[in-house]
XYZ file of C-alpha atoms in Angstrom:
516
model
C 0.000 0.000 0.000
C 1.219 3.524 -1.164
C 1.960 6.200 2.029
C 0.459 8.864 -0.522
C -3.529 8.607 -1.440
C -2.353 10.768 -4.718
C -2.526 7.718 -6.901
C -1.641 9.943 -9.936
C 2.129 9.579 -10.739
C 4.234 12.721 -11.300
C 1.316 15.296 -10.429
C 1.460 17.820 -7.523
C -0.688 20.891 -8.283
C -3.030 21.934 -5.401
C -6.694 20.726 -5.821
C -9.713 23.169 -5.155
C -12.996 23.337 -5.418
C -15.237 25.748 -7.076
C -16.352 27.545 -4.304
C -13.308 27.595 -2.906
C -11.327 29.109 -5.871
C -14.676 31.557 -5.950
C -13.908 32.457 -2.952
C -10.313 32.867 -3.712
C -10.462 35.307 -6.214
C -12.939 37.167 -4.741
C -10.904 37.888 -1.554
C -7.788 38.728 -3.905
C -9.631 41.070 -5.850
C -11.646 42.977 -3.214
C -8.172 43.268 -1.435
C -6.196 44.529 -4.307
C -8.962 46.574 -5.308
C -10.884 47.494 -2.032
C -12.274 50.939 -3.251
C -11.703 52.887 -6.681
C -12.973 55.592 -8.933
C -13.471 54.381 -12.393
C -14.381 56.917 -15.253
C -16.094 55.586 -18.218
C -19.366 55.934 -20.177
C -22.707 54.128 -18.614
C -24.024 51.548 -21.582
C -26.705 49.485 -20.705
C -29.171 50.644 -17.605
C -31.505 48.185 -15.824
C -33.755 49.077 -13.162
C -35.120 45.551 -11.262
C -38.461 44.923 -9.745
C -36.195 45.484 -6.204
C -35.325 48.717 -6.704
C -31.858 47.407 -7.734
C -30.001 49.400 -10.427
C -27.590 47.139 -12.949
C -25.815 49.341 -15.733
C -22.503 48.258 -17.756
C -19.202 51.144 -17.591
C -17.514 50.925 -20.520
C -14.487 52.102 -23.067
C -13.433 51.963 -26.037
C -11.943 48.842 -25.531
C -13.820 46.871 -22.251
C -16.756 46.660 -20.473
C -17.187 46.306 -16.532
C -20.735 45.087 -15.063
C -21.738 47.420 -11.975
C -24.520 47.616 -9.479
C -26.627 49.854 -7.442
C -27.833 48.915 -4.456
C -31.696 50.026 -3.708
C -30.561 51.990 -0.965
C -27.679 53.995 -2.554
C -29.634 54.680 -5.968
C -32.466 56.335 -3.886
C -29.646 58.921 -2.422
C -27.633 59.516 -5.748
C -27.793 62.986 -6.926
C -27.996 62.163 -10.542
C -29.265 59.291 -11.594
C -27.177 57.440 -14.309
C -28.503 57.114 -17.987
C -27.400 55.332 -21.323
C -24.209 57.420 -22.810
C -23.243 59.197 -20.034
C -19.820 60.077 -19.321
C -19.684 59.464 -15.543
C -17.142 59.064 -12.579
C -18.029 56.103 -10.246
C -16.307 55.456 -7.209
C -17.154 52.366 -4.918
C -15.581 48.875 -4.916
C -15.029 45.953 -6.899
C -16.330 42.329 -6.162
C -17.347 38.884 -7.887
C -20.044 37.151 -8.413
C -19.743 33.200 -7.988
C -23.158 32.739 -9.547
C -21.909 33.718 -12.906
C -18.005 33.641 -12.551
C -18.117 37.308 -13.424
C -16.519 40.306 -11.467
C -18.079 43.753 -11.060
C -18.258 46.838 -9.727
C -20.855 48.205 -6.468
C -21.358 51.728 -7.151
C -21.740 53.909 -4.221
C -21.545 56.892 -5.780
C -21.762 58.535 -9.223
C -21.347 61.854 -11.065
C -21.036 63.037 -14.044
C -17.892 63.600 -15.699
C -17.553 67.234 -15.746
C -19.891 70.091 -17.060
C -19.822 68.753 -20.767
C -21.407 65.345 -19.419
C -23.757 67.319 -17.671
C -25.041 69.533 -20.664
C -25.276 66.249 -22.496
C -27.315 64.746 -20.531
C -29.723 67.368 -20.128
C -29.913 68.137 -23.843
C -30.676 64.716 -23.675
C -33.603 65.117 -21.617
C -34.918 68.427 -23.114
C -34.756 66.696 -26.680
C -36.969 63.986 -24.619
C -39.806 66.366 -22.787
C -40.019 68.401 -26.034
C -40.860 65.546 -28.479
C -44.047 64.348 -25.299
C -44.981 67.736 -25.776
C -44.203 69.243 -22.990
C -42.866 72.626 -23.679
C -45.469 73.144 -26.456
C -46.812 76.823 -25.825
C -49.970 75.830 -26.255
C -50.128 74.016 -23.090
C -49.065 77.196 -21.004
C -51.967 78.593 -19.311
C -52.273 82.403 -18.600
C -50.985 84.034 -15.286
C -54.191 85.580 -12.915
C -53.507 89.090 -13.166
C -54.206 89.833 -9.788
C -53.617 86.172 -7.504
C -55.741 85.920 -4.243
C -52.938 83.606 -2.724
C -49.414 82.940 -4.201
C -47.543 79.798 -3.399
C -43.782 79.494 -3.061
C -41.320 76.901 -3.491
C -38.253 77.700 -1.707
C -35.465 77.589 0.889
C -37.097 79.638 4.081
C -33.452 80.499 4.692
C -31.805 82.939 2.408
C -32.846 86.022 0.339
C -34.674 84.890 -2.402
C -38.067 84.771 -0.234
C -36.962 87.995 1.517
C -36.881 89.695 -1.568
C -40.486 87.927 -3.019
C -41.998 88.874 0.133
C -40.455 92.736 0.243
C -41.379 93.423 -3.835
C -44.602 91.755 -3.353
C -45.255 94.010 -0.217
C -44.299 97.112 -1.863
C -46.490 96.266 -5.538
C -49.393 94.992 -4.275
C -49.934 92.861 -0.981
C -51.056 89.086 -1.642
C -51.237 86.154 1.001
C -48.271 84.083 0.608
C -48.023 80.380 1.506
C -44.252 79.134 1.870
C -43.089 75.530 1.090
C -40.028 75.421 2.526
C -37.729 72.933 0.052
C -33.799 71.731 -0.274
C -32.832 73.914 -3.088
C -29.585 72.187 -3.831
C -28.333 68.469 -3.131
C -29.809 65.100 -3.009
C -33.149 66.269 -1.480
C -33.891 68.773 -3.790
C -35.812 67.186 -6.827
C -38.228 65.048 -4.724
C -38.770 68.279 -2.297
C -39.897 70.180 -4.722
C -41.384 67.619 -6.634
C -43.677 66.744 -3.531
C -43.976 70.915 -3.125
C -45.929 71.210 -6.636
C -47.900 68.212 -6.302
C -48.944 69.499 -2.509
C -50.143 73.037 -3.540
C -51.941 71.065 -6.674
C -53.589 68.748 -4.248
C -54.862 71.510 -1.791
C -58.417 72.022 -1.565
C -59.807 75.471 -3.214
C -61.214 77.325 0.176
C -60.470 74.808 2.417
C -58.457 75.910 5.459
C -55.387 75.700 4.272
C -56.539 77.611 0.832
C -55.058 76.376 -2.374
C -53.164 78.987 -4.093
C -54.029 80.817 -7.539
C -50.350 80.786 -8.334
C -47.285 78.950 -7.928
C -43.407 80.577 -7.996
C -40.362 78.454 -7.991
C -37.422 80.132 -6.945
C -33.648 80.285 -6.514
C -30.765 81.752 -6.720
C -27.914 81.610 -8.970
C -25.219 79.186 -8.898
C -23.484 76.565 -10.618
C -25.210 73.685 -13.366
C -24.168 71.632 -10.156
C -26.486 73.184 -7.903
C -29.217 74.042 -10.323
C -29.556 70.032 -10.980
C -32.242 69.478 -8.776
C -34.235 71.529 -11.148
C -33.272 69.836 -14.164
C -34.487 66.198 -13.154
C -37.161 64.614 -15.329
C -39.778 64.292 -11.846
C -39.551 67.882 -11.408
C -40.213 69.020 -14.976
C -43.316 66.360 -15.029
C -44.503 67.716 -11.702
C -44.402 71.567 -13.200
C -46.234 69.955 -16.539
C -48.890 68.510 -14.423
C -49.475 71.386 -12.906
C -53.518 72.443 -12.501
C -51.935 75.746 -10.879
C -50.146 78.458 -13.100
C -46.438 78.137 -12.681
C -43.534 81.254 -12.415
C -40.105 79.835 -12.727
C -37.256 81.803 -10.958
C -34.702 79.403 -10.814
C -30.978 81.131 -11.176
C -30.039 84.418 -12.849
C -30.997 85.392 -16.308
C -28.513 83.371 -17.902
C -29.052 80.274 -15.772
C -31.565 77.816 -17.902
C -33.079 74.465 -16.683
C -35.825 72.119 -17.517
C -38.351 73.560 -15.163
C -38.393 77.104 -17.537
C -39.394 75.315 -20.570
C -42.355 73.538 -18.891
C -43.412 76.676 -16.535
C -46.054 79.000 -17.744
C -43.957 81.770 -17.761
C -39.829 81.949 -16.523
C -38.510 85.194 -14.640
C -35.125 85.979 -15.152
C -34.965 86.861 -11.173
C -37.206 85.279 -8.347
C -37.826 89.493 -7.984
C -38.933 89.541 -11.340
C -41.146 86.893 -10.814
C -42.844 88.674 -7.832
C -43.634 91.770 -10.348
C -45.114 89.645 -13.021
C -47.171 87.647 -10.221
C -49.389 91.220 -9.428
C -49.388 94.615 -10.696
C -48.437 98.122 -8.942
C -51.384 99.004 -6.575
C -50.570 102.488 -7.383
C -50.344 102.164 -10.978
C -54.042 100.251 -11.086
C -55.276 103.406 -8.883
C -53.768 106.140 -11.067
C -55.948 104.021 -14.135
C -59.045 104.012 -12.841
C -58.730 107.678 -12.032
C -57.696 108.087 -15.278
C -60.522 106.075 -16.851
C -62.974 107.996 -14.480
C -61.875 111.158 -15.518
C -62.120 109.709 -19.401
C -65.729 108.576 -18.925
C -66.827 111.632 -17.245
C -65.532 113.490 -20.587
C -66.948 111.207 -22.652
C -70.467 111.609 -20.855
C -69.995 115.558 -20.957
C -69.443 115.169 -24.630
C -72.627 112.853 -25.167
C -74.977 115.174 -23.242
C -73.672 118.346 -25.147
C -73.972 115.982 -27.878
C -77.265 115.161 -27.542
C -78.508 118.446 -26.252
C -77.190 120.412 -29.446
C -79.257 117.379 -31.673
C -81.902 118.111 -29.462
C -81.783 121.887 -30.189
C -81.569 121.310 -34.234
C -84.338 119.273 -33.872
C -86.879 120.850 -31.929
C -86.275 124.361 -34.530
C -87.735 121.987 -37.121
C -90.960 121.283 -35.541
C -94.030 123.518 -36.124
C -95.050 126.179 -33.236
C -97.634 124.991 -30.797
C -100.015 127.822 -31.444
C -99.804 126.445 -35.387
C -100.729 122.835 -34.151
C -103.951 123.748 -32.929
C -105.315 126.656 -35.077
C -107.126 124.432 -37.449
C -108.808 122.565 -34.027
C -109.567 126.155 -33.049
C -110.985 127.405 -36.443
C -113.350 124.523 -35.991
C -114.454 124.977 -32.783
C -115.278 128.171 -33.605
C -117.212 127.192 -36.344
C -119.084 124.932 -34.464
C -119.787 127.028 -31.474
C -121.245 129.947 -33.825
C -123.500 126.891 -35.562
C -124.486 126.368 -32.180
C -127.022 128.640 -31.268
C -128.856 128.004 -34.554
C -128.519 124.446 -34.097
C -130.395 124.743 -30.829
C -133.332 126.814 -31.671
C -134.052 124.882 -35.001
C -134.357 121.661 -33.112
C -136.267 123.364 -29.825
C -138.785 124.407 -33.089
C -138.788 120.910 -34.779
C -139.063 119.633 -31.215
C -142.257 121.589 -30.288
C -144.158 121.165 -33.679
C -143.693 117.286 -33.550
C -145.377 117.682 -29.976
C -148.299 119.803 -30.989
C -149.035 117.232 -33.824
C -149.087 114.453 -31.184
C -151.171 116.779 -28.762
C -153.765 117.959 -31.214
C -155.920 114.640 -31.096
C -156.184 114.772 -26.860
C -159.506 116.110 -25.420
C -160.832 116.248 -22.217
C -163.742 113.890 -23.157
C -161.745 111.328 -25.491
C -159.711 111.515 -21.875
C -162.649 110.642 -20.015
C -164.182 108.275 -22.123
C -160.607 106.195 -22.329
C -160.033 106.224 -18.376
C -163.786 104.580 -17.958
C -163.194 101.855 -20.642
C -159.782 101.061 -18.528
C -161.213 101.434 -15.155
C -163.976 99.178 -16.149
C -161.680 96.521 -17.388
C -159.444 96.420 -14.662
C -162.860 96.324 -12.924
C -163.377 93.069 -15.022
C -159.828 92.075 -14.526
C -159.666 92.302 -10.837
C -162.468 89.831 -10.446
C -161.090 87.178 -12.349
C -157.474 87.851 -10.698
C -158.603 86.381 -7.132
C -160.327 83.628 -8.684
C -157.042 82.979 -10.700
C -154.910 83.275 -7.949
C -157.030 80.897 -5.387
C -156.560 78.464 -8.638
C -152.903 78.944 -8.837
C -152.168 78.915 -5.601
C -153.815 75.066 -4.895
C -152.159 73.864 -7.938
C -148.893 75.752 -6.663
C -149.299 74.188 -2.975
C -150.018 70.383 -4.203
C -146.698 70.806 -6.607
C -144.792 72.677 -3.489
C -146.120 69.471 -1.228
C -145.254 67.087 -4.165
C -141.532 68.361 -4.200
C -140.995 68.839 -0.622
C -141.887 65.156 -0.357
C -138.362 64.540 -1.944
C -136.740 67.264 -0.178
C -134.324 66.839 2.497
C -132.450 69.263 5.386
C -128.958 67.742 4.184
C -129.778 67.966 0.480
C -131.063 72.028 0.491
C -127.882 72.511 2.859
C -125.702 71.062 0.277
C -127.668 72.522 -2.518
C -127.153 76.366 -0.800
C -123.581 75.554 -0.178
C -123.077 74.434 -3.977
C -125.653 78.128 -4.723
C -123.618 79.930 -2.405
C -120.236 78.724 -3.744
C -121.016 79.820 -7.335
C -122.257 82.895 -6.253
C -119.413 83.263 -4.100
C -117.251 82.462 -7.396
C -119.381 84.768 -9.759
C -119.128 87.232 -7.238
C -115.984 87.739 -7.515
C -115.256 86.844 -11.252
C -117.804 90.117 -11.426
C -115.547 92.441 -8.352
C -112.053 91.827 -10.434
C -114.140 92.094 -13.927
C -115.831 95.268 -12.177
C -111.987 96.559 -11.573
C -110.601 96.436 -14.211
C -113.293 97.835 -16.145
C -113.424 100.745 -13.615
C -109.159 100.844 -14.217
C -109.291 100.662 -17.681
C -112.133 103.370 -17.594
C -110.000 105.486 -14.728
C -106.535 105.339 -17.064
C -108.897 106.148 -20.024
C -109.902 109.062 -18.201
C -106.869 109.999 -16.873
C -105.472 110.303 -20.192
C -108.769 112.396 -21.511
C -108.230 114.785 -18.687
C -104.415 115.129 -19.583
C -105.041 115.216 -22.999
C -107.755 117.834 -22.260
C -104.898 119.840 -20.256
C -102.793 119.945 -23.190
C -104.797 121.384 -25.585
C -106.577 123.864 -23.236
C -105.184 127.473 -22.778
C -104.056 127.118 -19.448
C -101.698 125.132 -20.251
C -100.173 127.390 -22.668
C -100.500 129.941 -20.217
C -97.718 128.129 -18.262
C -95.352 128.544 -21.288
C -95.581 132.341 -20.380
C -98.893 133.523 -22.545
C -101.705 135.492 -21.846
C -105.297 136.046 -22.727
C -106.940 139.303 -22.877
C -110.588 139.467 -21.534
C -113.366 141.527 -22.274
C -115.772 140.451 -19.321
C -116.668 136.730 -20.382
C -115.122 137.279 -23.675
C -111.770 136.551 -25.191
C -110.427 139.859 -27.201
C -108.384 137.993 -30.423
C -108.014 141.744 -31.938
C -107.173 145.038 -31.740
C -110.907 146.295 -32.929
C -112.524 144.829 -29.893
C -109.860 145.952 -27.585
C -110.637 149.216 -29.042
C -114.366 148.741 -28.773
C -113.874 146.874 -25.017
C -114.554 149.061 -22.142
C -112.527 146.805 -19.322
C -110.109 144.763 -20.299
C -108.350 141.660 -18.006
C -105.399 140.205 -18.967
C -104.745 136.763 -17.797
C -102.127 135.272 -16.989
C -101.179 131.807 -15.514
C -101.711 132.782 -12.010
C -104.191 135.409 -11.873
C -106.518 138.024 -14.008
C -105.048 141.861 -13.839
C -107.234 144.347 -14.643
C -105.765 147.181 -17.626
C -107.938 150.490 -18.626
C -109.027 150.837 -21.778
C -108.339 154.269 -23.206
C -111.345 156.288 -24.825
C -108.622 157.837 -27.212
C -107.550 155.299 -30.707
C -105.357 152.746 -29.175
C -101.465 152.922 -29.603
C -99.364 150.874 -31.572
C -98.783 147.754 -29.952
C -95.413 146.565 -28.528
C -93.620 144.269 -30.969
C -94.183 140.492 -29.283
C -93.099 137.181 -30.593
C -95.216 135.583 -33.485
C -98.353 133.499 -32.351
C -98.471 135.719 -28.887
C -100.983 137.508 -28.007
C -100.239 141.314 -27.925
C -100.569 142.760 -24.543
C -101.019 147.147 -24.485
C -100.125 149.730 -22.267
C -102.276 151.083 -19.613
């Protein structure tokens, strides 16, 4: 028997097994290499169902496998993606299951500012072909916000100075969402900031806000990244609220301006386009005040001159009714004729009639009645006693039939319908007496019009002699007292025994008045 179990002549290499060389070169490799920084450009990316992030670094000329933990990839503040140019630092391992080594990431960044840029053109060529920075999208800024939201750092100036040009434009209620403007924390901060205000209820207690401003200040593409991840552009997108992006100084440009509503150069700038200048809005309405009262002025003056031209155009009052007056006249003279004519036609129709009465045809014609109402009055009782059985067996006949509940109901159905014709007949009755009070009224106003008083209130006169009117200056002449009358009263004026004098000039269609 051979001291050596080896039974394989002239062999002496040591004999492993797999695990155990696994194991091996695992420990040789994470001790040669226990933690590095490795520059290259990500290639493939592959998020697992655990959160796990598995992405290849590669060269020109080789390709490494890496990994993400969950835990790490949620704290990373850029996330990597396909043809980046990154800098990864964490430590390499193996993995037995595949015979494979590979990197764990702990942390990654881009590979300067011109990885950076590429990236983001990257994701602005992305956003812009979904849509997202179409303007048609953008919806308009309130011109005058109840209550303005802000995302921003509490700490710093940028809120100081939103708050102090806010104050001195036009004072608003301001709700502050404090947020990470920088680092790790910033893109879900303000993320979950925009989402919050968007998920506030509209006059609840905690009022939603008509307007949302994003703000920061300048700095570096570095610190601006937070604002140039994809969940923060989507959030601004989604947005039910109008969005102002502040974010940086004029020159500083990130993802959140294109899908905003509107991007200030300044977070101050933003504050002025959020409301107007209290002082400018009151010096416009004065303005517009004094503008309308003009206009108005103008109009009347307007009108009033129209009015003027107008009212030259229309014939004198005194010409309107001197045809009416002519025939009245001419009707009152007719008159008197009128009346004795038909008094005389009137008492020769009655003589006619009254020549055929005597005394004795009188006589003769009262006997004939008396006699037959003589005759008449006999057979009346007889007729009556007649009518009055018939009418008493016919009375006894119906009341047979008749009961108390059925003559209550019939008076209550009688006494209803009168009730109801009663008053059909009282609103019938007043609005007949309306219609014939309006008609009336109108008469009576119509009646004023045309009547000489009221011309005597547009600063006539009438000149009386006695009862009569004097239209002339022959019966003035020919009058002994003369009264001229004038809205108010009657004043007395002499007449003068000696030819009158000329009489004072007076507007045409006035009556001329003389002197005493």
């Amino acid at each position: 028997m051979d001291l050596l179990e080896d039974d394989t002549p002239g062999r002496n290499e040591p004999e492993y097994t797999v695990s155990e060389i696994s194991g091996a070169v695992k420990r040789t490799i994470e001790g040669e290499f226990g933690r590095v920084r490795i520059k290259g450009e990500v290639g493939r990316v592959m998020i697992a169902r655990s959160g796990h992030v598995y992405l290849d670094l590669k060269d020109d000329r080789a390709v490494l496998a890496s990994i993400i933990w969950k835990g790490q990839a949620a704290k990373l503040a850029v996330q990597p993606e396909e043809g980046m140019e990154v800098v990864a630092i964490g430590k390499l391992t193996t993995f037995p299951g595949q015979s494979k080594y590979q990197m764990v990431i702990e942390d990654i960044r881009p590979a300067g500012v011109g990885a950076l840029m590429a990236m983001l053109e990257k994701r602005k060529k992305a956003l812009e072909a979904e849509g997202l920075f179409d303007p048609a999208r953008k919806k308009p800024i309130p011109y005058l916000p109840e209550i303005i939201g802000v995302v921003t750092s509490p700490q710093g100036a940028v809120i100081r100075d939103i708050l102090h040009r806010l104050r001195d434009r036009f004072p608003r209620k301001v709700l502050i969402w404090p947020v990470a403007v920088q680092g790790e924390g910033c893109a879900p901060q303000v993320t979950a900031a925009i989402q919050g205000f968007n998920a506030m209820t509209p006059g609840g207690a905690l009022p939603r806000p008509d307007l949302i401003i994003v703000a920061r200040g300048g700095g570096s593409i570095e610190d601006l990244w937070g604002f140039n991840e994809e969940s923060v552009a989507r959030a601004a997108a989604a947005s039910d609220i109008p969005m102002i992006s502040a974010v940086g100084h004029e020159t500083d440009t990130t993802l959140i301006d294109y899908v905003s509503d509107i991007r200030a150069p300044t977070p101050t700038a933003a504050a002025e386009i959020a409301v107007p200048v209290r002082l400018d809005l009151l010096a416009a309405v004065d303005s517009y005040g004094a503008r309308m009262a003009q206009a108005l002025s103008g109009m009347v003056g307007a009108r009033k001159q129209r009015l003027a031209d107008l009212s030259r155009a229309l014939p004198r009052a005194s010409e309107l009714t001197q045809t009416a007056r002519q025939r009245f006249d001419l009707a009152g003279g007719r008159l008197d004729a009128s009346l004795k004519a038909g008094t005389a036609t009137k008492r020769l129709s009655f003589e006619k009639a009254a020549s055929p009465l005597r005394p004795s045809i009188l006589a003769r014609q009262t006997e004939r009645m008396t006699a037959r109402l003589t005759q008449t009055a006999g057979r009346l009782h007889t007729a009556l006693d007649r009518r009055a059985e018939r009418s008493r067996a016919q009375f006894d006949r119906v009341s047979g039939g008749l009961s108390l509940k059925g003559i209550q109901r019939d008076l209550g159905l009688q006494r209803d319908r009168l009730g109801r014709a009663t008053r059909t007949a009282s609103q019938a009755g007043s609005i007949q007496v309306k219609l014939w009070r309006d008609q009336m009224e109108k008469l009576d106003r119509l009646r004023e019009t045309l009547g000489y008083q009221a011309t005597l209130e547009r600063g006539y006169a009438v000149v009386w002699d006695g009862d009569k009117v004097v239209t002339n200056s022959t019966q003035a002449k020919k009058a002994t007292t003369l009264e001229v009358q004038f809205k108010d009263a009657r004043i007395p004026v002499a007449a003068a025994a000696k030819p009158a004098p000329k009489p004072k000039p007076s507007k045409p269609g006035q009556p001329g008045l003389f002197d005493d």
